[in-house]
mmCIF file of C-alpha atoms in Angstrom:
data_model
loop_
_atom_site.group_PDB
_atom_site.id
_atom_site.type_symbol
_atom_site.label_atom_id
_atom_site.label_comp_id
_atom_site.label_asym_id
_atom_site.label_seq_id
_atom_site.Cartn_x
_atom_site.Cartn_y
_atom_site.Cartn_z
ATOM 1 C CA UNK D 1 223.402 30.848 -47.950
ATOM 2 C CA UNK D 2 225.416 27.993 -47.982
ATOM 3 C CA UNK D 3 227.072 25.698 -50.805
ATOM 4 C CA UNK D 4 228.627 22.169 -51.029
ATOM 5 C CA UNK D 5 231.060 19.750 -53.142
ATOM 6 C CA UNK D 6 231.340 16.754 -51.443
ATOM 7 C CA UNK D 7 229.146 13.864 -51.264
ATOM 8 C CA UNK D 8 227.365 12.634 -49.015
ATOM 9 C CA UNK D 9 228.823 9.153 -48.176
ATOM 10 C CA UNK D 10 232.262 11.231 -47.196
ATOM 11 C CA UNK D 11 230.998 12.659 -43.867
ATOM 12 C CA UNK D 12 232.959 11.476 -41.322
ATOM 13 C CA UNK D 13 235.974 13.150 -42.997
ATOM 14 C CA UNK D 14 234.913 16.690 -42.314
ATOM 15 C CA UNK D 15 235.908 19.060 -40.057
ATOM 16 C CA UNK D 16 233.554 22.342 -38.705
ATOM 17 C CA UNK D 17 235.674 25.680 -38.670
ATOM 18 C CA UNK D 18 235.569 28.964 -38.551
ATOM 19 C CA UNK D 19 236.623 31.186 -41.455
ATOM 20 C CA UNK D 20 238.544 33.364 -39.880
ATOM 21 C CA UNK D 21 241.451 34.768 -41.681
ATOM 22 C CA UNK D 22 241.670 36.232 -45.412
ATOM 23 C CA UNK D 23 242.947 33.204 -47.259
ATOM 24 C CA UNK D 24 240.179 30.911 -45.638
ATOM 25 C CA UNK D 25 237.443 33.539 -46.792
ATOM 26 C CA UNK D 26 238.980 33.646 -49.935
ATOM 27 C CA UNK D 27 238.752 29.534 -50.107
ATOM 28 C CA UNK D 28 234.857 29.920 -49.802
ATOM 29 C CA UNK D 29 234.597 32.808 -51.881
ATOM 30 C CA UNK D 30 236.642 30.359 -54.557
ATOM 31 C CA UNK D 31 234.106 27.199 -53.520
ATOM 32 C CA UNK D 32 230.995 29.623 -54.130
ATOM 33 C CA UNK D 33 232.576 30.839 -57.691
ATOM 34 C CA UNK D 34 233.308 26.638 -58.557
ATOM 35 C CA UNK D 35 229.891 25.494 -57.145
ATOM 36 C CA UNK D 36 227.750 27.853 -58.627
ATOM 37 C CA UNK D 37 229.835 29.166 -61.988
ATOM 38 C CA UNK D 38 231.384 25.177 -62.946
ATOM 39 C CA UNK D 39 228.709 22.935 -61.733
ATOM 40 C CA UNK D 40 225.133 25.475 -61.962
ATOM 41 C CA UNK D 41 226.317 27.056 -64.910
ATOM 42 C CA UNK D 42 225.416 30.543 -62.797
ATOM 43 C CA UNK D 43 227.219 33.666 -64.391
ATOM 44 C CA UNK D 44 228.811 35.536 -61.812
ATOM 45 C CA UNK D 45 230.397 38.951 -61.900
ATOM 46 C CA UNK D 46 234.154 37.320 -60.410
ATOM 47 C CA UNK D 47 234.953 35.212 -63.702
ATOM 48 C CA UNK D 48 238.169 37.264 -63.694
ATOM 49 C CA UNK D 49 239.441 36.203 -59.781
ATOM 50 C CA UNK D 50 237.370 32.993 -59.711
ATOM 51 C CA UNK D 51 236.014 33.963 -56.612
ATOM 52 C CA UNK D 52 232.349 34.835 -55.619
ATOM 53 C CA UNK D 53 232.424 37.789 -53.513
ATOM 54 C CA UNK D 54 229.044 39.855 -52.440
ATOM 55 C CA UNK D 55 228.596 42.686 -50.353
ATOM 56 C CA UNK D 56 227.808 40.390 -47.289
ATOM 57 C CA UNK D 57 231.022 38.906 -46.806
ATOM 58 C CA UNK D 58 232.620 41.659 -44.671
ATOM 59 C CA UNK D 59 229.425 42.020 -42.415
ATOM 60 C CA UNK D 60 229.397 38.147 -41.660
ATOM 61 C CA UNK D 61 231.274 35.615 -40.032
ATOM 62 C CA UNK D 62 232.191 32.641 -42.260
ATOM 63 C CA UNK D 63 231.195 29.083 -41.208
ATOM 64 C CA UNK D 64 233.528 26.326 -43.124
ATOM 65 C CA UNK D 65 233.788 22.395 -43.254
ATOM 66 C CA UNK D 66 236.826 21.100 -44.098
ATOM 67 C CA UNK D 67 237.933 17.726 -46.067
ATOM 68 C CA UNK D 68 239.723 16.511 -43.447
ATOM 69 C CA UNK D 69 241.681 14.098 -45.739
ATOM 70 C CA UNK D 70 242.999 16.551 -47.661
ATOM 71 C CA UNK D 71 242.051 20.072 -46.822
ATOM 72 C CA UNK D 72 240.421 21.303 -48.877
ATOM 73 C CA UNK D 73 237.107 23.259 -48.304
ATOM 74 C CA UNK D 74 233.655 21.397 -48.602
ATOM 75 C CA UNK D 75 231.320 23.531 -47.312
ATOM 76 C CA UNK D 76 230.983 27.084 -46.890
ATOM 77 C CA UNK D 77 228.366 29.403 -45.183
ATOM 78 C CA UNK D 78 227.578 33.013 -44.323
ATOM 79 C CA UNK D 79 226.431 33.847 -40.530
ATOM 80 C CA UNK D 80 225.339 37.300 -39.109
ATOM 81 C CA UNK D 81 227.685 38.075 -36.119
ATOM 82 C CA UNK D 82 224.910 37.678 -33.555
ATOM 83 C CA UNK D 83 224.103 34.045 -35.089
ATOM 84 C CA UNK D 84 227.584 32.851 -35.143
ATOM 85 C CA UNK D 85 227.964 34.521 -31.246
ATOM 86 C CA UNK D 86 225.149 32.369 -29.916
ATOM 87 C CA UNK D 87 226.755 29.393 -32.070
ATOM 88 C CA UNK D 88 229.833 29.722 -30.735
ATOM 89 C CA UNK D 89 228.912 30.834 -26.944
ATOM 90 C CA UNK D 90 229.584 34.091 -27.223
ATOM 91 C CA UNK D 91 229.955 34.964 -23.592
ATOM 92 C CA UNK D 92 232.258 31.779 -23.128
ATOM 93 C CA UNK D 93 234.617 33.176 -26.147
ATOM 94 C CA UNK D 94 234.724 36.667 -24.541
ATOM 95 C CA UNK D 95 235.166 35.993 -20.773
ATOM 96 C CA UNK D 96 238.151 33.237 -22.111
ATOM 97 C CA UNK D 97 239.600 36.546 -24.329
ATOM 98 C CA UNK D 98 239.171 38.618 -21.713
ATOM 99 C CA UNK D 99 240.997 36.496 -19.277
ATOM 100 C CA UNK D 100 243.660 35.852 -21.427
ATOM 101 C CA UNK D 101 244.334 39.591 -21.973
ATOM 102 C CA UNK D 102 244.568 39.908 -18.512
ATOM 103 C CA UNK D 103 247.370 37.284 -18.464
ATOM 104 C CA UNK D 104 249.305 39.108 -21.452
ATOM 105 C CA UNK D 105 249.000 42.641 -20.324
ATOM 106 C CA UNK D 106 251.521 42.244 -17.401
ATOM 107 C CA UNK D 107 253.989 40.432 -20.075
ATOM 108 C CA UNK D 108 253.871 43.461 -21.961
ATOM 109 C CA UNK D 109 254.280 46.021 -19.360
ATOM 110 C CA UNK D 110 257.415 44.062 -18.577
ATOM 111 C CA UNK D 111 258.624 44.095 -21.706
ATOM 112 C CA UNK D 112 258.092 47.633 -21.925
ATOM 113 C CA UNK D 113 260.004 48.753 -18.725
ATOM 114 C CA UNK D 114 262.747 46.543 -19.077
ATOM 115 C CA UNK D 115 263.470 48.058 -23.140
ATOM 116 C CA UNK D 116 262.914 51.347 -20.917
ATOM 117 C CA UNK D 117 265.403 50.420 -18.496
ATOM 118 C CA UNK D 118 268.070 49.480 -21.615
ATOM 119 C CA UNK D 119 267.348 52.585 -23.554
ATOM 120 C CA UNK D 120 268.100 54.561 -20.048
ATOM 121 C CA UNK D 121 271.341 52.721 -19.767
ATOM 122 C CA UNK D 122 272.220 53.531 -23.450
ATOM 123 C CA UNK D 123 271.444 57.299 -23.111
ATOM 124 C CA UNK D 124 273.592 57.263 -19.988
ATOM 125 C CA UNK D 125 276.556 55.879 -22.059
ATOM 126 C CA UNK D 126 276.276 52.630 -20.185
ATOM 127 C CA UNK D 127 274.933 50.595 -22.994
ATOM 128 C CA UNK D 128 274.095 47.088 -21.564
ATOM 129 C CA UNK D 129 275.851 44.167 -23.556
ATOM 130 C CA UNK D 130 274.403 41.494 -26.347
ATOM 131 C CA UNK D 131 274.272 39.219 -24.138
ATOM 132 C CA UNK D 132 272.067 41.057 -21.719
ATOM 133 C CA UNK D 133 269.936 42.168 -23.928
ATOM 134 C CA UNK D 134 269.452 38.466 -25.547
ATOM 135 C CA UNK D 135 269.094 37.062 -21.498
ATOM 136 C CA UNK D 136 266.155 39.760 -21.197
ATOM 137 C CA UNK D 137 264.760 38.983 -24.231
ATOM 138 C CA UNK D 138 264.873 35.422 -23.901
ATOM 139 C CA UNK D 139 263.009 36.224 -20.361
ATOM 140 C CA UNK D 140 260.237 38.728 -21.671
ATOM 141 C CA UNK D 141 259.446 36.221 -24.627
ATOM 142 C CA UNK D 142 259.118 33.125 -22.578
ATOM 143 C CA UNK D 143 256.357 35.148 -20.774
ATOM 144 C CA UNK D 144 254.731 36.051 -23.635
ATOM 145 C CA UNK D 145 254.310 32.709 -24.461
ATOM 146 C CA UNK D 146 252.903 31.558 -20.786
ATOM 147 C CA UNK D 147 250.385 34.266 -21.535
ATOM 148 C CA UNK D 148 249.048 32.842 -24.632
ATOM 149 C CA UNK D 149 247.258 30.127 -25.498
ATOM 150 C CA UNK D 150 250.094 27.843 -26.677
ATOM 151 C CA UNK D 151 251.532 24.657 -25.134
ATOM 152 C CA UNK D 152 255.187 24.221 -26.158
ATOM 153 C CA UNK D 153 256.966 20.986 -27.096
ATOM 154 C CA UNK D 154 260.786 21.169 -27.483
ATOM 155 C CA UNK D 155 262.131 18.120 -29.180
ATOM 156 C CA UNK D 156 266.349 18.374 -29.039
ATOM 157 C CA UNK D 157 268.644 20.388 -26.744
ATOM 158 C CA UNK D 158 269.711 23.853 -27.669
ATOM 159 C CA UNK D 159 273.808 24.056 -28.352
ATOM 160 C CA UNK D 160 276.144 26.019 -26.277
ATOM 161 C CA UNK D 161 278.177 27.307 -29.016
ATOM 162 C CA UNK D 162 276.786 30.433 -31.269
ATOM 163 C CA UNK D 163 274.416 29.123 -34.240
ATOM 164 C CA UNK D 164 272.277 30.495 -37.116
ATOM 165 C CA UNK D 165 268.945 29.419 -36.514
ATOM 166 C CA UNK D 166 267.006 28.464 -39.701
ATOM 167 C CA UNK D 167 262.829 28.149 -39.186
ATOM 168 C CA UNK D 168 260.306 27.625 -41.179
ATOM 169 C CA UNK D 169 258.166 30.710 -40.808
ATOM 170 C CA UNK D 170 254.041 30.225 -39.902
ATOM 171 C CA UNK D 171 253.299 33.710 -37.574
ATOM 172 C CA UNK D 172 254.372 36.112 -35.598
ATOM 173 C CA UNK D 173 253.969 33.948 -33.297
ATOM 174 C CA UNK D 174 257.211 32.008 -33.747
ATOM 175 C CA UNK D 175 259.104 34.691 -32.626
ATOM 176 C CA UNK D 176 257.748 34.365 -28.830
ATOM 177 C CA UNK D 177 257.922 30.366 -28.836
ATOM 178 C CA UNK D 178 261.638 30.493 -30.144
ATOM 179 C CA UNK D 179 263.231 33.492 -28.456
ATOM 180 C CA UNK D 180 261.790 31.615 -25.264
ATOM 181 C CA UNK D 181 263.388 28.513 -25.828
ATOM 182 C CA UNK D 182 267.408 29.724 -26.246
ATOM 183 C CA UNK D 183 268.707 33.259 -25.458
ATOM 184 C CA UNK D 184 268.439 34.533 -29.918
ATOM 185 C CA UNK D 185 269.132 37.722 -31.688
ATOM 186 C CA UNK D 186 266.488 38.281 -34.725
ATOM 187 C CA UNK D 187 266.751 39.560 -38.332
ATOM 188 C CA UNK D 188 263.376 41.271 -39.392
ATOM 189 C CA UNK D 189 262.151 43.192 -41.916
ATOM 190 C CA UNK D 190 262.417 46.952 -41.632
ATOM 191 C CA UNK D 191 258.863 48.219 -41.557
ATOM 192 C CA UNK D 192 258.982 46.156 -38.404
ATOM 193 C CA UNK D 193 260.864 48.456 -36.918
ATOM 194 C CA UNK D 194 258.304 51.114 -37.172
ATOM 195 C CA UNK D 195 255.293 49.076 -35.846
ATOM 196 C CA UNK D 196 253.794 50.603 -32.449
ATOM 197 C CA UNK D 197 255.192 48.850 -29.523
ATOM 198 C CA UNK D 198 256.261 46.170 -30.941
ATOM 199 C CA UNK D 199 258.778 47.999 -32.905
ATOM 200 C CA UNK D 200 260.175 49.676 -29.913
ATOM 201 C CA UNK D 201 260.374 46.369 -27.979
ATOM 202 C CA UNK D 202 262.213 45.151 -31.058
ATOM 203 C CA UNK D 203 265.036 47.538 -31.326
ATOM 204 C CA UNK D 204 265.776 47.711 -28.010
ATOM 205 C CA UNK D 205 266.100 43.680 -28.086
ATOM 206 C CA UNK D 206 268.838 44.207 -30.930
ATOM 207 C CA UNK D 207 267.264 42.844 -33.713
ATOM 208 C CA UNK D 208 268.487 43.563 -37.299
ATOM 209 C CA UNK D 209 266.547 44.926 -39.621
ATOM 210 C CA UNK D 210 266.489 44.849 -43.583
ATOM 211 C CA UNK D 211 264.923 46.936 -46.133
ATOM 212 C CA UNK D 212 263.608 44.525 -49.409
ATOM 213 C CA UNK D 213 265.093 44.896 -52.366
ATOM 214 C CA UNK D 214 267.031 47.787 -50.868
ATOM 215 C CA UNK D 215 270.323 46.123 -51.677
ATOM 216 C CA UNK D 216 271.638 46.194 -48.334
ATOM 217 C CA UNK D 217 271.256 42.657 -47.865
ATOM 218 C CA UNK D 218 275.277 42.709 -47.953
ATOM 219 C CA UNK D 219 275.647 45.201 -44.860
ATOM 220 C CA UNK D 220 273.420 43.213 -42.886
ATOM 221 C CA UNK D 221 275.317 39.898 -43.670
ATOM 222 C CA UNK D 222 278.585 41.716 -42.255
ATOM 223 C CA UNK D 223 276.465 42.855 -39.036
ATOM 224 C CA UNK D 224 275.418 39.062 -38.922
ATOM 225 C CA UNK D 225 278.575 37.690 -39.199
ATOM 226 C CA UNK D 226 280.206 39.872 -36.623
ATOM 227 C CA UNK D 227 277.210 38.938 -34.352
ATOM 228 C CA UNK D 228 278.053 35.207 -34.787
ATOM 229 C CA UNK D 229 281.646 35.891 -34.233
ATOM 230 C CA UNK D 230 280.483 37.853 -30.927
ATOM 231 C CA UNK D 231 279.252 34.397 -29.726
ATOM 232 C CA UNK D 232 275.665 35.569 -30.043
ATOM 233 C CA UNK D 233 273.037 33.109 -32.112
ATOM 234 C CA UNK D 234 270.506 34.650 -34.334
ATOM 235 C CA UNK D 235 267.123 33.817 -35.988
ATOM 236 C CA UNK D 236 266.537 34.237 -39.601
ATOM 237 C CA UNK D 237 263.647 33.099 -41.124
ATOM 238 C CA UNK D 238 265.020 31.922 -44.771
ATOM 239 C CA UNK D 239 261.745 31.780 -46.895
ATOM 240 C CA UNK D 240 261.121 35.507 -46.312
ATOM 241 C CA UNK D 241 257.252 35.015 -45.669
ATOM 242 C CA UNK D 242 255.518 33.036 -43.778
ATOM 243 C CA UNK D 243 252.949 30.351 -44.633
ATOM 244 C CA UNK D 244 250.232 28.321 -43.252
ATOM 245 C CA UNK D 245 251.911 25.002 -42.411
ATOM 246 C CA UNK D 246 251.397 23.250 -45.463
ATOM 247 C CA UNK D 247 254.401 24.087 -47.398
ATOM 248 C CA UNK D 248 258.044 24.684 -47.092
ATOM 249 C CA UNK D 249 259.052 27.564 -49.702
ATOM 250 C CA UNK D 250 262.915 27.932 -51.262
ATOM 251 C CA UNK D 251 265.181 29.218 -48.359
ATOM 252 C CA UNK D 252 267.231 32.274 -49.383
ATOM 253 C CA UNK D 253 270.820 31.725 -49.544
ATOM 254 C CA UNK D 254 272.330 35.475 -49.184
ATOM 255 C CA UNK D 255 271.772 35.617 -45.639
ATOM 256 C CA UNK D 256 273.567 32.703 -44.978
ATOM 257 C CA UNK D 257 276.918 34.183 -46.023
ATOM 258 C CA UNK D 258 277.088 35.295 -42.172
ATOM 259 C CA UNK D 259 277.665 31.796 -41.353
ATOM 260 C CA UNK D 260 280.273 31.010 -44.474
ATOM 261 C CA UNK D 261 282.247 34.119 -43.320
ATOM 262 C CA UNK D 262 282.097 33.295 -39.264
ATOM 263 C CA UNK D 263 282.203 29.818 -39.509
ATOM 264 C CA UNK D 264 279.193 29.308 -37.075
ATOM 265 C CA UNK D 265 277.232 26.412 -37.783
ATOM 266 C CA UNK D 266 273.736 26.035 -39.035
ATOM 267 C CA UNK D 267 270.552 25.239 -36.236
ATOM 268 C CA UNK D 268 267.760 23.765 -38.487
ATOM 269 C CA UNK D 269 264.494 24.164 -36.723
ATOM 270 C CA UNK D 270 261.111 22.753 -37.792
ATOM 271 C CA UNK D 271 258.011 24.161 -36.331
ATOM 272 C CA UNK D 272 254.595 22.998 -36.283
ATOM 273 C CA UNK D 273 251.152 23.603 -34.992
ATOM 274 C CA UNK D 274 248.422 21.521 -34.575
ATOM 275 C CA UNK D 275 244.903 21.810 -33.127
ATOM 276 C CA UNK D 276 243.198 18.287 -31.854
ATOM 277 C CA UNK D 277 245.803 16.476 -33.878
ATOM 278 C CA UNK D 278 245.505 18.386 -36.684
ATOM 279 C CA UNK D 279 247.305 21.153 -38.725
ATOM 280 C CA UNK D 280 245.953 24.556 -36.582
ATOM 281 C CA UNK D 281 244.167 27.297 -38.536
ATOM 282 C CA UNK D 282 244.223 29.433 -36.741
ATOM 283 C CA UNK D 283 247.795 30.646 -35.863
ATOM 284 C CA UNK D 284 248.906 31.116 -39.358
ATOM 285 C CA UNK D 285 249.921 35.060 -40.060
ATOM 286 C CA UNK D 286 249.428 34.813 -43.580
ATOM 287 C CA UNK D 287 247.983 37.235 -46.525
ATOM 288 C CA UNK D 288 246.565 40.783 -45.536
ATOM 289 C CA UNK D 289 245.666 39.570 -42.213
ATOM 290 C CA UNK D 290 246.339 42.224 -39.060
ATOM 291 C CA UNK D 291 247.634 41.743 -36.278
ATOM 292 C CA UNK D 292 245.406 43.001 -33.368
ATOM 293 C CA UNK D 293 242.554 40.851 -35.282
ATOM 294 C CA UNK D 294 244.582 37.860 -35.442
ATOM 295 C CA UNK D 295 246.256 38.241 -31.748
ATOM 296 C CA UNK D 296 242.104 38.014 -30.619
ATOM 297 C CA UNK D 297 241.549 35.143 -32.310
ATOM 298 C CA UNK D 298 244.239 33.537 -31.473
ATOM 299 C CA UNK D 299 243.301 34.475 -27.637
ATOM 300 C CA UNK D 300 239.477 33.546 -28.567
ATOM 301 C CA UNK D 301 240.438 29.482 -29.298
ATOM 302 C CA UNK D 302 241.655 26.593 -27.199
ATOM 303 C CA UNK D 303 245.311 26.121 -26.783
ATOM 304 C CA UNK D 304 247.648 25.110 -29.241
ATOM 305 C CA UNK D 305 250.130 22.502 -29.464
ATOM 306 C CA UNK D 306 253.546 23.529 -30.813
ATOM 307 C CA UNK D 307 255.969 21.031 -31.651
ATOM 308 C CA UNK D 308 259.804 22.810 -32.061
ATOM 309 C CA UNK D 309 262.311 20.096 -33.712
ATOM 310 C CA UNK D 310 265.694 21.060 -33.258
ATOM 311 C CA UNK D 311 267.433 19.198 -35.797
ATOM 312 C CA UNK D 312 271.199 18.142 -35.907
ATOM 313 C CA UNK D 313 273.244 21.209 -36.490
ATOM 314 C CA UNK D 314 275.011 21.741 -40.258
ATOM 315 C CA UNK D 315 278.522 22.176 -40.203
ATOM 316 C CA UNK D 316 279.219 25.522 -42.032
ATOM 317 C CA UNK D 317 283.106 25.171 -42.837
ATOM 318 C CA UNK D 318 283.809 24.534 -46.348
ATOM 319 C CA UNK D 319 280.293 24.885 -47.729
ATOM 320 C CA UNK D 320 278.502 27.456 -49.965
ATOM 321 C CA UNK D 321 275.248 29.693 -48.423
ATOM 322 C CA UNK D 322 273.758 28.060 -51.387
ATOM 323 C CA UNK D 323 274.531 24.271 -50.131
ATOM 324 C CA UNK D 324 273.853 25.081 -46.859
ATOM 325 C CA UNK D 325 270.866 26.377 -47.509
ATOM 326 C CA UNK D 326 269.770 23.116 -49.537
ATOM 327 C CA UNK D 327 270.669 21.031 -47.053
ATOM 328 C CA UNK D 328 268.975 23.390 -44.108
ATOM 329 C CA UNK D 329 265.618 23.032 -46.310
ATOM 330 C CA UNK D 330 265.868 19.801 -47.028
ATOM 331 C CA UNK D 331 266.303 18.319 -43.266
ATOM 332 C CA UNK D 332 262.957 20.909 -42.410
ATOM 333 C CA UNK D 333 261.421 19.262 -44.871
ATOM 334 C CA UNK D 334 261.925 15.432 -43.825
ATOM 335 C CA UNK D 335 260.863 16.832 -40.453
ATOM 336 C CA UNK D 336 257.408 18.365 -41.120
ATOM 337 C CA UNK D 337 256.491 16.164 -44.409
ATOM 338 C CA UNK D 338 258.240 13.197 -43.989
ATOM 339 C CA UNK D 339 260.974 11.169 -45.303
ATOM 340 C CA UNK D 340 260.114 9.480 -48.757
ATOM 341 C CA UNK D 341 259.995 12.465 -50.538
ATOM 342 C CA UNK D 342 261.243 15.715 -48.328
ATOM 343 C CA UNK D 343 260.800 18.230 -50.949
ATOM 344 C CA UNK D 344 257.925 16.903 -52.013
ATOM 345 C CA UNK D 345 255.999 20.034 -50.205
ATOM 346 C CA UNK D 346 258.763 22.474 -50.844
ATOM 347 C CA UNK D 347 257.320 25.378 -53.078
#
């Protein structure tokens, strides 16, 4: 079944894709619930969510079209796997998944014997040093990103001295395009560091990890700061989510205290992605989505462009985490949205 709310005469503004992560689903399952509820008069059983969901939507793949001028969801439609397989190509999509698997599973095995080779050295009392560790890392991630199906634009020269990075946060996938690009420590959340595999690979890369509303953001900060003053530049991710491209939320200012108390200055970095010159879909981490699921669609689709601004660095000394958090945000901002109004697209 398939529903519409666009007119005719409007066309050549739309865009075919598929809907393949939660959020999109839940954009058709909200343009069903409008079509049918606002404009038929239907009653439907999701008046409370605004969203009509039937027991078909987790059996099918979800066809969309897209308002290319502003985004929003026009059209939405319900396939069988099998259809949307011979729509698609299916054996195109799986050789081109299966090839690219085979280009990512030596990246990993890599990674995996060289965080076996550090944990050796550390059980040996031999522990290698930060800057090892972020060389190595800096090595395994750029071959990550080789293996996947990303092509990397790096606008601005990484600086010599010791930084805190501040990104704008869109996937997992940021983490292998940016650790690639300069040797970076990472702050993550804790429950990363239980994750199969990629948990491991984590800790033994050094990042720092930090429970949520824990209260510990203070004892991090401290490990931060002496990381900073160790001439080592980290990553933090100052919205604490990520999002799909479209917005910039409020950057956290507690974190930043690591850069007040060490005096290291601030790296703003804007990232973006963008499918045939327009925002991608696809890459977004967002919502209840998994990660094996979204690493195969991710390897399913054509490459990626990724655009990595590094902006002019913010001079920490004699300004709040609060100011420099404002002003981190706000130069993000200008980059991705433009400069007339950069907050403009700030939630």
């Amino acid at each position: 079944m398939s529903v519409s709310a666009i007119p005719s005469r409007n066309l050549r503004s739309l865009q075919a894709e598929y809907l393949d992560h939660p959020g999109a689903l839940r954009e058709a399952q909200a343009l069903r619930y409008r079509v049918f509820a606002s404009e038929f008069g239907a009653s439907l059983p999701g008046a409370a969510t605004g969203l009509d969901a039937d027991e078909f939507d987790p059996h099918c793949r979800h066809l969309g079209v897209r308002d290319g001028r502003d985004g929003r969801p026009a059209q939405a439609r319900g396939a069988l796997p099998t259809l949307c397989a011979s729509l698609q190509g299916g054996g195109m999509s799986t050789g081109r998944l299966c090839t690219r698997l085979f280009r990512l599973a030596p990246a990993l095995l890599a990674g995996l014997l060289t965080a076996a080779g550090l944990a050796c050295r550390e059980r040996l009392g031999c522990p290698a040093s930060a800057a090892v560790r972020q060389c190595l890392t800096q090595r395994f991630l750029g071959r990550v990103t080789a293996a996947l199906p990303l092509r990397v634009r790096v606008i601005g020269q990484p600086a010599e001295q010791p930084m805190l990075w501040l990104a704008n946060h869109i996937s997992w996938v940021d983490i292998p395009v940016l650790g690639g690009v300069a040797p970076l420590s990472f702050l993550a959340k804790q429950e990363v560091a239980r994750w199969p595999l990629l948990g491991y690979l984590a800790r033994q890369a050094g990042t720092a990890f930090i429970s949520r509303g824990a209260g510990d953001s203070r004892r991090v900060g401290e490990q931060l700061a002496e990381r900073l003053a160790g001439r080592q530049s980290l990553l933090i991710f100052a919205e604490g989510t990520s999002t799909d491209g479209s917005q910039l939320r409020r950057f956290h200012p507690r974190l930043l205290e690591a850069a007040v108390v060490s005096g290291a200055a601030i790296q703003p970095v804007a990232l973006r992605y963008r499918r045939d010159g327009r925002p991608d879909r696809i890459t977004p981490y967002i919502d209840d989505d998994e990660l094996p699921a979204h690493l195969f669609r991710l390897l399913r689709h054509g490459t990626v462009e990724v655009e990595v601004l590094l902006l002019p660095p913010i001079v920490s000394a004699g300004r709040s985490r609060s100011e420099l958090a404002a002003l981190a945000q706000a130069a993000i901002a200008e980059a991705l949205f433009g400069a007339e109004r950069p907050l403009a697209q700030a939630a």
